[in-house]
CSV table of C-alpha atoms in Angstrom, one decimal:
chain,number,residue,atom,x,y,z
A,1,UNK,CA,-171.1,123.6,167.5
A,2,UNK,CA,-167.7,122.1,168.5
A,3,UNK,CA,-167.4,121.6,172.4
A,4,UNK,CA,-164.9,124.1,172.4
A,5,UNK,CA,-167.3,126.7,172.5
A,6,UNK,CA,-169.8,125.0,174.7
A,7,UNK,CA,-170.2,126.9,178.2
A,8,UNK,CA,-168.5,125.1,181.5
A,9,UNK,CA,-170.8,125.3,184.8
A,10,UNK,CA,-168.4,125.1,187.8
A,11,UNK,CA,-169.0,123.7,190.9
A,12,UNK,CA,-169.7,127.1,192.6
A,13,UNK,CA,-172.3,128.1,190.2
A,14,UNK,CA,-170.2,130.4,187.7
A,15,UNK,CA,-169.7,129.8,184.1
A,16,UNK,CA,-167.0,130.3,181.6
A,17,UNK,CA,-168.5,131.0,178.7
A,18,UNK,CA,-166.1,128.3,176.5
A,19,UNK,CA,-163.6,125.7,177.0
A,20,UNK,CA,-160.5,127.6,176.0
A,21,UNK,CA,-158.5,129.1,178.6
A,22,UNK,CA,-155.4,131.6,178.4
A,23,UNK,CA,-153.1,129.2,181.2
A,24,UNK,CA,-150.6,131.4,182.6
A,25,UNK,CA,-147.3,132.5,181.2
A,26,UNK,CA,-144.7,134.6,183.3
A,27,UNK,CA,-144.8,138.3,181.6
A,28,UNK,CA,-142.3,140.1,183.7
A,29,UNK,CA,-144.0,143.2,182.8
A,30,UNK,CA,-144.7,145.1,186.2
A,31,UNK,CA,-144.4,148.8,186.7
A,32,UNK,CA,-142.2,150.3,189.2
A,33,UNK,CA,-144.8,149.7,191.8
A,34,UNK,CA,-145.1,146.3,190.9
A,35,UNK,CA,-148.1,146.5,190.4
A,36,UNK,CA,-149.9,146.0,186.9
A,37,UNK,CA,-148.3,148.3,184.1
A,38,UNK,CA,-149.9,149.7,181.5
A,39,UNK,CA,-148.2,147.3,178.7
A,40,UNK,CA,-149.3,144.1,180.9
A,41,UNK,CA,-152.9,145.4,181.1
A,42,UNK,CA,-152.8,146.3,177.1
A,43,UNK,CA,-151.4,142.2,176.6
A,44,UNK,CA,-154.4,141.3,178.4
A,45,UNK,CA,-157.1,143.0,176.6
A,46,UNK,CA,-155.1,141.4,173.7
A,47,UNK,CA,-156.3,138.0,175.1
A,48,UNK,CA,-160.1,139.2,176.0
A,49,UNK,CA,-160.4,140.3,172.7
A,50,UNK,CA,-159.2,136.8,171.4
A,51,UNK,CA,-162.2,135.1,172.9
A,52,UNK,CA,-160.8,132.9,175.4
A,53,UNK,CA,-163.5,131.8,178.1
A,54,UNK,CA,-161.1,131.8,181.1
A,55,UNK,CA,-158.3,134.1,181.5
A,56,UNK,CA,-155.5,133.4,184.4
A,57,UNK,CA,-153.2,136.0,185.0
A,58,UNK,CA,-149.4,135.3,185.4
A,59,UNK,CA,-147.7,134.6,188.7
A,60,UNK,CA,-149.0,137.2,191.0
A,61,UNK,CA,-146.8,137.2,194.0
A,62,UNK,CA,-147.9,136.8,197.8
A,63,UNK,CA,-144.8,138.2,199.5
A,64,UNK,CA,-143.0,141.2,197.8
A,65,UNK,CA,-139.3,139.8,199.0
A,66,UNK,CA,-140.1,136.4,197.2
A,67,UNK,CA,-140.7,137.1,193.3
A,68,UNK,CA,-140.1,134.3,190.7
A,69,UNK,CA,-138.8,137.4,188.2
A,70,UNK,CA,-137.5,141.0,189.3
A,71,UNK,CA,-140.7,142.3,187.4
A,72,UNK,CA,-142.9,140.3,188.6
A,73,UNK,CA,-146.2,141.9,190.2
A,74,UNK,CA,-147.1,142.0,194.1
A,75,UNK,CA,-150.4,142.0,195.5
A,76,UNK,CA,-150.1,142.2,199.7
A,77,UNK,CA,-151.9,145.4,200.3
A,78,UNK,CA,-154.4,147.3,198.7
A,79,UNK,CA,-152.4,150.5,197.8
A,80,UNK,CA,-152.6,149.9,194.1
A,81,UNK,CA,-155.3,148.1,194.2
A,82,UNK,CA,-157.0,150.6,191.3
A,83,UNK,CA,-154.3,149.2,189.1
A,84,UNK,CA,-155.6,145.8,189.6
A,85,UNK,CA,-159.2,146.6,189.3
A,86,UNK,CA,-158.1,148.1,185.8
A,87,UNK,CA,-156.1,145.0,184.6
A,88,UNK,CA,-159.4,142.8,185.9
A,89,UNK,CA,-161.6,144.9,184.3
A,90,UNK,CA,-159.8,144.6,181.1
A,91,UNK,CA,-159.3,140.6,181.1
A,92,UNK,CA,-162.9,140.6,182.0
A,93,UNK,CA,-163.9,143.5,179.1
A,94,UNK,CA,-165.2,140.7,176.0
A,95,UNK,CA,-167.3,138.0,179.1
A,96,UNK,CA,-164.3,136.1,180.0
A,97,UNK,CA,-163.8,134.7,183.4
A,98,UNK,CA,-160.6,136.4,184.8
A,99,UNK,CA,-158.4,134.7,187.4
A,100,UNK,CA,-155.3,135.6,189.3
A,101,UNK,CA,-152.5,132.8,189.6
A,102,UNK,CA,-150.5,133.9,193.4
A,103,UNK,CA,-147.6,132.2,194.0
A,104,UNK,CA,-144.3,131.9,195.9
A,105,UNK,CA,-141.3,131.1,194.3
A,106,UNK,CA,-139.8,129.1,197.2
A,107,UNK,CA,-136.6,128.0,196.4
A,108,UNK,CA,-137.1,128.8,192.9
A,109,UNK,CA,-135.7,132.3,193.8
A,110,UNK,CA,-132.5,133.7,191.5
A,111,UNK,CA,-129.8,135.0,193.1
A,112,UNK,CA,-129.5,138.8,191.5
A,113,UNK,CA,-132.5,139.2,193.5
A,114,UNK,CA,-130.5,139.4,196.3
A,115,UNK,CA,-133.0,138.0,199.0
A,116,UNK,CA,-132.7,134.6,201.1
A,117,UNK,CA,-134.8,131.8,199.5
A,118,UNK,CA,-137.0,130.1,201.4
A,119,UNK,CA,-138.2,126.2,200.9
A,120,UNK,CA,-140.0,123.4,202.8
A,121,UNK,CA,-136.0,122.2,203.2
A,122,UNK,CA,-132.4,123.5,202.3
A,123,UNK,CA,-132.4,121.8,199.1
A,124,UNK,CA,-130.9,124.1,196.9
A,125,UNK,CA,-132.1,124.3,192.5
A,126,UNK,CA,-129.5,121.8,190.8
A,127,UNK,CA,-129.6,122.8,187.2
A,128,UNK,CA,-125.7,121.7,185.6
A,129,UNK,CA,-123.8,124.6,185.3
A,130,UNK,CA,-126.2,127.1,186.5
A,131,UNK,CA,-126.7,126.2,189.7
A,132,UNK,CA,-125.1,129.9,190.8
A,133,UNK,CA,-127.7,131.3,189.2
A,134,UNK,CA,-130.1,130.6,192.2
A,135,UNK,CA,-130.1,131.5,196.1
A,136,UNK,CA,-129.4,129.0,198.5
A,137,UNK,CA,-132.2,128.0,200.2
A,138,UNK,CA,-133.1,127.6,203.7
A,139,UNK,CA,-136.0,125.8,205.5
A,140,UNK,CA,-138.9,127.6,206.4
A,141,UNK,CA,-139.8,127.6,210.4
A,142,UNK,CA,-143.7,126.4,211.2
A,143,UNK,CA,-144.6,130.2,212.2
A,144,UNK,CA,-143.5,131.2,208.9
A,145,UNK,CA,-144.8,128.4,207.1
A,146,UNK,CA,-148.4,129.9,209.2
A,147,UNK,CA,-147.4,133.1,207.9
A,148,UNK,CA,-147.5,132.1,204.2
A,149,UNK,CA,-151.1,130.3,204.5
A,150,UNK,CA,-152.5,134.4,205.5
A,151,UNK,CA,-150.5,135.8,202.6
A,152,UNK,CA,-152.4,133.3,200.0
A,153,UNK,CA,-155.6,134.5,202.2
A,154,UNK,CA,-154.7,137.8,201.7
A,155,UNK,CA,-153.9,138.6,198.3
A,156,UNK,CA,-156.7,136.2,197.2
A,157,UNK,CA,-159.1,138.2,199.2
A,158,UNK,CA,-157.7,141.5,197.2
A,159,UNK,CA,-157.7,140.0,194.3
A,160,UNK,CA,-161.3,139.9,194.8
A,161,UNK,CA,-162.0,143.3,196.0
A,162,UNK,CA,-160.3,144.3,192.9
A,163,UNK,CA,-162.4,142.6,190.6
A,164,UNK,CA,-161.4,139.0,189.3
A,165,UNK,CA,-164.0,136.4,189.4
A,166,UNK,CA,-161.3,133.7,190.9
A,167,UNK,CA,-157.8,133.0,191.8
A,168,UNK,CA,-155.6,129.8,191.0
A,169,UNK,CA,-153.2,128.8,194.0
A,170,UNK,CA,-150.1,127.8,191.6
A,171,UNK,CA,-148.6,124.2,193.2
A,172,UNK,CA,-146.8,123.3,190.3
A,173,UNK,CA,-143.8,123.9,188.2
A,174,UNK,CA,-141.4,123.3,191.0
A,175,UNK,CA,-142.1,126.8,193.2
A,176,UNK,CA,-143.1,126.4,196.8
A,177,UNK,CA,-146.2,124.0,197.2
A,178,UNK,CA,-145.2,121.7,194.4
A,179,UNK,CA,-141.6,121.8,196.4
A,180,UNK,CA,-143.7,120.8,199.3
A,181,UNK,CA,-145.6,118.0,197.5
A,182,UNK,CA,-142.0,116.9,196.4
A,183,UNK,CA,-139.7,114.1,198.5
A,184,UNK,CA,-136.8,115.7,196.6
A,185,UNK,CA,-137.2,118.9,197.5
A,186,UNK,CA,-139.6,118.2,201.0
A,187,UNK,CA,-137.0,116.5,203.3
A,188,UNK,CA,-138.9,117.6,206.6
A,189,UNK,CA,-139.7,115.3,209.4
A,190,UNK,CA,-142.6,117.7,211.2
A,191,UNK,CA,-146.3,117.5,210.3
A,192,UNK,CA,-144.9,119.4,207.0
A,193,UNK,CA,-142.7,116.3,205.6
A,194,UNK,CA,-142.9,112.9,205.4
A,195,UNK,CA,-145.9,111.2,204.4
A,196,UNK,CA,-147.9,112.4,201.0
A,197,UNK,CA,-150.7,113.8,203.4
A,198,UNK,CA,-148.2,116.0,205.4
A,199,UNK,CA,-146.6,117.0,202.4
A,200,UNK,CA,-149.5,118.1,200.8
A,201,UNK,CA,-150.4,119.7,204.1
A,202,UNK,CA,-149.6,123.6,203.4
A,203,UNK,CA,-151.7,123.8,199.7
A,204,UNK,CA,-154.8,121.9,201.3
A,205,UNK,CA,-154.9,124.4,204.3
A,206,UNK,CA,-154.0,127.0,202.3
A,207,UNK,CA,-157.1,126.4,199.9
A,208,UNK,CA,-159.6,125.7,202.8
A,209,UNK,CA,-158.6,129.1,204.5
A,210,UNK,CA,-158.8,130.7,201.2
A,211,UNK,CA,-162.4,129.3,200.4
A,212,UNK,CA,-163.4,130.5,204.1
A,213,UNK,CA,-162.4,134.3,203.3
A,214,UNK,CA,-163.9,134.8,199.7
A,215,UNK,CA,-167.5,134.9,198.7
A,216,UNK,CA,-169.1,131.9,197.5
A,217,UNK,CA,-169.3,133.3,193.8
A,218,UNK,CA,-165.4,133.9,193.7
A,219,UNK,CA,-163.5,130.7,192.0
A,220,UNK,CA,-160.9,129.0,193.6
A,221,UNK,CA,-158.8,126.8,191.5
A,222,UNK,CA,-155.5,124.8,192.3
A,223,UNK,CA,-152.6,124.8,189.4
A,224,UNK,CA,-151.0,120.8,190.2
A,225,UNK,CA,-148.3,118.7,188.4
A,226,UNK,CA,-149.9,115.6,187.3
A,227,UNK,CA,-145.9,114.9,188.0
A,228,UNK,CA,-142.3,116.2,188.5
A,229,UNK,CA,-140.4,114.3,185.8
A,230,UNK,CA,-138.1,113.7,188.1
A,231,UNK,CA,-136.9,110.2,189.1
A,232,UNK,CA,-137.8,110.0,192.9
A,233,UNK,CA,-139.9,112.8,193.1
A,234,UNK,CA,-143.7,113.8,192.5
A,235,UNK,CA,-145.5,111.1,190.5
A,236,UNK,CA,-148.9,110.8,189.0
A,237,UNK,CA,-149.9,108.1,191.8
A,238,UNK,CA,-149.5,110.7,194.2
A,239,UNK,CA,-150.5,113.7,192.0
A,240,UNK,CA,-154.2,111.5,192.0
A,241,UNK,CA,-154.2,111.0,195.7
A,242,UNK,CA,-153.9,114.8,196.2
A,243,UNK,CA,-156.9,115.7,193.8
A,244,UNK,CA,-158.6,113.2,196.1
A,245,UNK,CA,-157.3,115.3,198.8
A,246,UNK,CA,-159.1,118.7,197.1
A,247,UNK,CA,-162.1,117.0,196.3
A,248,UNK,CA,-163.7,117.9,199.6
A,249,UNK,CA,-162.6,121.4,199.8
A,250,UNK,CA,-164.8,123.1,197.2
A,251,UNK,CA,-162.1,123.6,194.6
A,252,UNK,CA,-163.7,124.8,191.3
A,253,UNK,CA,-161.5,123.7,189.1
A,254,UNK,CA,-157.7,121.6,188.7
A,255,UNK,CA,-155.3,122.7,186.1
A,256,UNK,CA,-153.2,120.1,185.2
A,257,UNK,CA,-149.2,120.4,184.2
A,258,UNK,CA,-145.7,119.3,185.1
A,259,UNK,CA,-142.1,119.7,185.6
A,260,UNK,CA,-140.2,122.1,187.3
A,261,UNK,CA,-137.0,124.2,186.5
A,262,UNK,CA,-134.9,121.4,186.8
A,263,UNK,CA,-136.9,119.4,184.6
A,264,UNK,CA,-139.1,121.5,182.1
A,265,UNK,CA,-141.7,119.3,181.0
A,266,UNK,CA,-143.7,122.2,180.6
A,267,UNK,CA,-142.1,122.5,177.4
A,268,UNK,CA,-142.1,119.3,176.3
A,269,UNK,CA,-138.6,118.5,178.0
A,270,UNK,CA,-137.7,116.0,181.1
A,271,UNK,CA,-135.1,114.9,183.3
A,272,UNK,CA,-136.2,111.5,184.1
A,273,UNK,CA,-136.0,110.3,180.3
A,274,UNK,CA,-139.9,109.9,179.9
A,275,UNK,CA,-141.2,110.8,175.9
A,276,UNK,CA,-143.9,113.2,176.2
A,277,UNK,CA,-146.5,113.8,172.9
A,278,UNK,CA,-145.1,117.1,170.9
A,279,UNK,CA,-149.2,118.1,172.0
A,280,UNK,CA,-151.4,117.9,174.3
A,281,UNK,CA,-148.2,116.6,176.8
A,282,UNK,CA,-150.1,116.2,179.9
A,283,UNK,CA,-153.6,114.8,178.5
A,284,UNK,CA,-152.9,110.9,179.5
A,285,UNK,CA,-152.4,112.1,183.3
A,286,UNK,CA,-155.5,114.1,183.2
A,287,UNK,CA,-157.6,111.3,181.6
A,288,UNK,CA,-156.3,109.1,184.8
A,289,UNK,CA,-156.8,111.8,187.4
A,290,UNK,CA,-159.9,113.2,186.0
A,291,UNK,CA,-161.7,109.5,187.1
A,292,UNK,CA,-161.1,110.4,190.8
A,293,UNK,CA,-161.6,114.2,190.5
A,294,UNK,CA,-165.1,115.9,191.5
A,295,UNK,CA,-164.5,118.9,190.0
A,296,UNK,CA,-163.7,120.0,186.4
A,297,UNK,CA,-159.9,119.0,184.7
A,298,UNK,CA,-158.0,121.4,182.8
A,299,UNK,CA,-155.0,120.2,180.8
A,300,UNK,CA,-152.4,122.5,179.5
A,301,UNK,CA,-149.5,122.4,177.4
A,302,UNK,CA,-148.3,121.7,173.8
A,303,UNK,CA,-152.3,122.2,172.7
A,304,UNK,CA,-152.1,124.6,169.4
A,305,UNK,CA,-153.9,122.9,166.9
A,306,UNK,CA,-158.0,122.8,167.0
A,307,UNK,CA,-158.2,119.1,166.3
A,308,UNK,CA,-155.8,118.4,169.3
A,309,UNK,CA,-158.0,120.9,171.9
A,310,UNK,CA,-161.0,119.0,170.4
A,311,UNK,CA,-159.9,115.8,171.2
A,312,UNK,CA,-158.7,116.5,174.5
A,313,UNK,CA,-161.8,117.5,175.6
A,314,UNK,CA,-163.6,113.6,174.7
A,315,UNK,CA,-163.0,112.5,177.7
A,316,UNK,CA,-162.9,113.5,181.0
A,317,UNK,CA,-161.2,116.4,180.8
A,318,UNK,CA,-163.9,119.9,180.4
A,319,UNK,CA,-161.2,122.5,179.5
A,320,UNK,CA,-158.1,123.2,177.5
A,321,UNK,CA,-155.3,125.8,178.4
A,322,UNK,CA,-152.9,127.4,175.9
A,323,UNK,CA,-150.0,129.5,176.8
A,324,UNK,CA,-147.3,129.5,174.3
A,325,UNK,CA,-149.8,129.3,171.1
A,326,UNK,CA,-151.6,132.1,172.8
A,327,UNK,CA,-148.5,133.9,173.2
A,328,UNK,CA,-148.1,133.8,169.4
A,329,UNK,CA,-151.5,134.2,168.3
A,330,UNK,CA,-153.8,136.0,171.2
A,331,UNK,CA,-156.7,135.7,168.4
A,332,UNK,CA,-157.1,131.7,167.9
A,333,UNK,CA,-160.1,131.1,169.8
A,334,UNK,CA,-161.9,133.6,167.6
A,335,UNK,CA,-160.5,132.4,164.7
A,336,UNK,CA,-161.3,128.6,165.2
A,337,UNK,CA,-164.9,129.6,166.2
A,338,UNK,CA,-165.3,131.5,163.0
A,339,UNK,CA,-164.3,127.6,161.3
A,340,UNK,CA,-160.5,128.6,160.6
A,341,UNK,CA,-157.9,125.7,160.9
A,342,UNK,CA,-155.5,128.3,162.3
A,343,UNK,CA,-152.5,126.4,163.3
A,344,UNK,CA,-149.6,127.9,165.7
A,345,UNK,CA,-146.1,126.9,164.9
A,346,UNK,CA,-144.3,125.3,168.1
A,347,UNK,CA,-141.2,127.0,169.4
A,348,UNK,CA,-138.1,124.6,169.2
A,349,UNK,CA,-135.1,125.3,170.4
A,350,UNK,CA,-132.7,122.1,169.5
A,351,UNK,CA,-129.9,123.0,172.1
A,352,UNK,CA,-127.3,120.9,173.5
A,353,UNK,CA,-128.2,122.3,177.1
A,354,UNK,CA,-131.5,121.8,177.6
A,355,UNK,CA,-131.8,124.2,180.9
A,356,UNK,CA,-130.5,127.2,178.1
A,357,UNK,CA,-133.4,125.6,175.3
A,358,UNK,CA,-135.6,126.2,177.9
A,359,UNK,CA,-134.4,129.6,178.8
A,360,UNK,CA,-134.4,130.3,175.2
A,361,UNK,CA,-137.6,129.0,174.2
A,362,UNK,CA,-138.9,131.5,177.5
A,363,UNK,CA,-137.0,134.0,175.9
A,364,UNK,CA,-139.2,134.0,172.8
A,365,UNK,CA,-142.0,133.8,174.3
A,366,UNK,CA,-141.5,136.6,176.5
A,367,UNK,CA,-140.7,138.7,173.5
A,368,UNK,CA,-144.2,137.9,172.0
A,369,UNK,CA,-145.5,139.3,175.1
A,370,UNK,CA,-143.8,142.7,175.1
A,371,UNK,CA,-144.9,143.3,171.1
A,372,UNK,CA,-148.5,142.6,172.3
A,373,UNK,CA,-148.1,144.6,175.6
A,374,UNK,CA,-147.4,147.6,172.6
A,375,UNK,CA,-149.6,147.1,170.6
A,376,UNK,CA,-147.8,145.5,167.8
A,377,UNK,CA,-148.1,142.5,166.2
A,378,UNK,CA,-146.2,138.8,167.3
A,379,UNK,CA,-142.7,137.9,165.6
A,380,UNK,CA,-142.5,134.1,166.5
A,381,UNK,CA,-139.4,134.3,163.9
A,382,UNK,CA,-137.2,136.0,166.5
A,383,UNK,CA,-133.5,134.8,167.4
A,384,UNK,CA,-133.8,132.5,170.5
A,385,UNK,CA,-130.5,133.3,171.2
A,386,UNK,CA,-130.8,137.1,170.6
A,387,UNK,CA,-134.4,136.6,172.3
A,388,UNK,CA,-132.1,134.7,175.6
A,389,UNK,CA,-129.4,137.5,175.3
A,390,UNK,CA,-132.0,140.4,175.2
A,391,UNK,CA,-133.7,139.1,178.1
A,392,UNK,CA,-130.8,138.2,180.4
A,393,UNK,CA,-130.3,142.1,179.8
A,394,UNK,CA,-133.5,143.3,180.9
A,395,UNK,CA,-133.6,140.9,183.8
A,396,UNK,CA,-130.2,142.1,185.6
A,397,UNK,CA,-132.0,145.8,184.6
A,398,UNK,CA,-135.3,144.8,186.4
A,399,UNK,CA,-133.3,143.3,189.1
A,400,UNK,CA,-131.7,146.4,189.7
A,401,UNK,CA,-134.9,148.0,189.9
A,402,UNK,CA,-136.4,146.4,192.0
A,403,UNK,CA,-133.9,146.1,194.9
A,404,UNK,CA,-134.0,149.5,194.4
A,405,UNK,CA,-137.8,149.4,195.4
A,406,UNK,CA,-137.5,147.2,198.3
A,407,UNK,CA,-134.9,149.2,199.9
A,408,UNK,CA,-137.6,152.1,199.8
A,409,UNK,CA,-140.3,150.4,201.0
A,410,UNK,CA,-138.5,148.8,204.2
C-alpha cells in the first residue's frame, strides 16, 4: 500500500487515519452570525467524503473586529456554538481528524472593513498600487498583545467543546504571528521585538497557554513559513530555530508554507526573486527543518499529482497538505487509493501584476468553493478575471454586512 494511506501516530497519542490532509483555504462563506453557514458545512462534508485523513478548517477568527475577509467566521463565545459542533461533526462524519485554523489578521486587515488594524508595529501592507486597499496599521500595546494570547486560549478551548479533535495556531502567510516572527514587519524594541526569540515570543506563549487549557487528546498544531520570500525578512535559518523553539512545547504537528500578501509564495509567486518548483514548493525547507523537528512535518503547496505527494513523503516529512487541488477535486484521495492517476490541473494566471494573479487565481478558487458549498460540481475553467470581478462584488456586499453586524453587537 502506498504511504499515503498509511496511518500517522502523533505525539499526543491520536491518529489520522492517512497522510493526506485538506490544508486550509479561506472560504468566505459565514452566515450572518458568522458563524458556520450551511453552504460552508455542506463544502466540508464534500472533503470528508473525499477521504482526506486530516481536515483543517479555514481561518477561524479570534477577535470578531479583526477578520482576514468580511465573511469570515468568529469563534469568541459559545453562542453558536451548535453551529460549530455541526460543521465538526460533519468534517469528522467519514474518520477524518478535524482541526480548526484561528487566526488574526494583524495588519493584514482591508480597509472596507472599516476597523483599525492592529500589528506587532505600524508597518503598513505595501503591495504597488494597492496599498489603499489595506488599513493602516498601528502597534499593539503589551496589555493587548496579553489580551490576544486569552483569545487564542479561548476560541481553541471552544473549538473543543464543539467537537474538533485539534486546532492549528496559523503563524504564517504574513497575518499577525508570522508579522511578529518578521524584522520587516516586527520593528519593536520591548521583549516583543528584537531578537528571533522575542520575536517569536507571542506564538510560543500563545501555544504553551493553549496546550495548558485543552485536554491532552485535543491536537495542537502550529501553521509556520519555512520563509517570507522577502529580502530581509523571515528566512529558513530562522524558520528552523523556531521549530526548535516548539519542540519542547508539545506541538503535535508543524505545517509548513510561505509568503505573505506581499509576496505570495503560496502560489508559487515571490518577491525576492527566488524560483520555486511548479510542485511540492516548500518540500526542500521541510526536508531541512524536518532534521531538527520532534514532531511530525507537513508540507503544503503546489502538491496535485500522486507521484509528487508520494515522493514528498520519502523523507522526513510524514504528511502532505492540498488546498488548491482539493479545491478542484474534493474526491482525490479516494480516487488515488482506489489506483487512479487522477491529476489536478494547476490554476495559472499569467498577469502582468502579480498582486491581481494572485487575487485572481484566489478568485477561482473561491468560486470552486461556493459550487461545492451547493452541491454542484467544480468548474476550474472559470474566467479569472470574471472569477476576480465577481468576487470583488461579493466582498464590498459581505463587507457591508458585516459592519452591519458589528454595529448590532456593540
Amino acid at each position: 500500500m502506498s504511504r499515503l494511506f498509511e496511518p500517522l501516530h502523533l505525539p499526543n497519542g491520536q491518529v489520522i487515519p492517512n497522510r493526506i490532509a485538506k490544508a486550509a483555504m479561506e472560504e468566505n462563506l459565514a452566515d450572518v452570525d458568522h458563524a458556520p453557514s450551511p453552504a460552508l458545512i455542506q463544502l466540508y462534508r464534500s472533503w470528508a467524503q473525499g477521504g482526506a485523513g486530516l481536515i483543517i478548517t479555514g481561518n477561524v477568527m479570534v477577535d470578531r473586529h479583526a477578520l482576514t475577509g468580511p465573511g469570515g467566521v468568529v469563534l469568541e463565545s459559545d453562542r453558536h456554538l451548535p453551529r460549530f459542533h455541526d460543521w465538526a461533526q460533519a468534517c469528522r462524519s467519514e474518520g477524518a481528524q478535524a482541526w480548526l485554523q484561528i487566526n488574526h489578521p494583524g495588519r493584514q486587515l482591508m480597509a472596507v472593513l472599516g476597523q483599525p488594524a492592529l500589528g506587532p508595529s505600524a508597518v503598513p501592507v505595501k503591495i504597488p498600487g494597492l496599498e489603499r486597499l489595506f488599513a493602516q496599521p498601528r502597534a499593539l500595546s503589551e496589555r493587548e498583545i496579553e489580551a490576544l494570547i486569552e483569545r487564542y486560549v479561548r476560541t481553541a478551548v471552544l473549538a473543543e467543546r464543539a467537537g474538533f479533535t485539534g486546532v492549528q495556531i496559523h503563524a504564517a502567510h504574513g497575518y499577525l504571528f508570522s508579522q511578529f516572527l518578521s524584522p520587516l514587519s516586527n520593528r519593536r524594541d520591548d521583549q516583543w521585538g528584537g531578537s528571533l526569540e522575542n520575536r517569536a515570543r507571542i506564538l510560543l506563549r500563545t501555544v504553551a497557554a493553549v496546550r495548558a487549557q485543552v485536554t491532552a487528546q485535543f491536537c495542537v498544531a502550529v501553521k509556520l513559513n519555512s520563509a517570507d520570500f522577502q529580502r530581509g525578512g523571515f528566512d529558513s535559518e530562522e524558520a528552523t530555530a523556531v521549530v526548535q523553539m516548539l519542540n519542547p512545547l508539545a506541538v503535535d504537528l508543524i505545517e509548513l508554507s510561505g509568503g505573505s500578501y506581499e509576496s505570495p509564495a503560496m502560489q508559487g509567486q515571490t518577491r525576492d526573486g527566488s524560483t520555486l518548483a511548479r510542485e511540492a514548493y516548500f518540500l526542500e525547507f521541510a526536508e531541512r527543518i524536518g532534521a531538527v523537528a520532534r514532531m511530525p512535518i507537513m508540507v503544503t503547496g503546489g502538491v496535485r499529482r500522486k507521484a509528487v505527494a508520494e515522493q514528498a513523503l520519502q523523507g522526513r516529512v510524514a504528511m502532505v497538505g492540498m488546498a488548491t487541488a482539493l479545491a478542484m477535486e474534493p474526491q482525490l484521495p479516494t480516487r488515488w487509493r482506489q489506483g487512479e492517476d487522477a491529476v489536478v490541473q494547476p490554476v495559472v494566471v499569467n498577469w502582468k501584476n502579480k498582486a491581481l494573479a494572485a487575487g485572481a487565481t484566489q478568485a477561482v478558487v473561491k468560486k470552486q468553493l461556493v459550487l461545492l458549498g451547493k452541491g454542484r460540481p467544480t468548474n476550474p475553467r472559470v474566467s479569472p478575471l470574471l472569477a476576480l470581478l465577481g468576487s470583488q462584488l461579493t466582498l464590498r456586499r459581505q463587507a457591508r454586512r458585516y459592519r452591519r453586524w458589528l454595529a448590532s453587537t456593540r
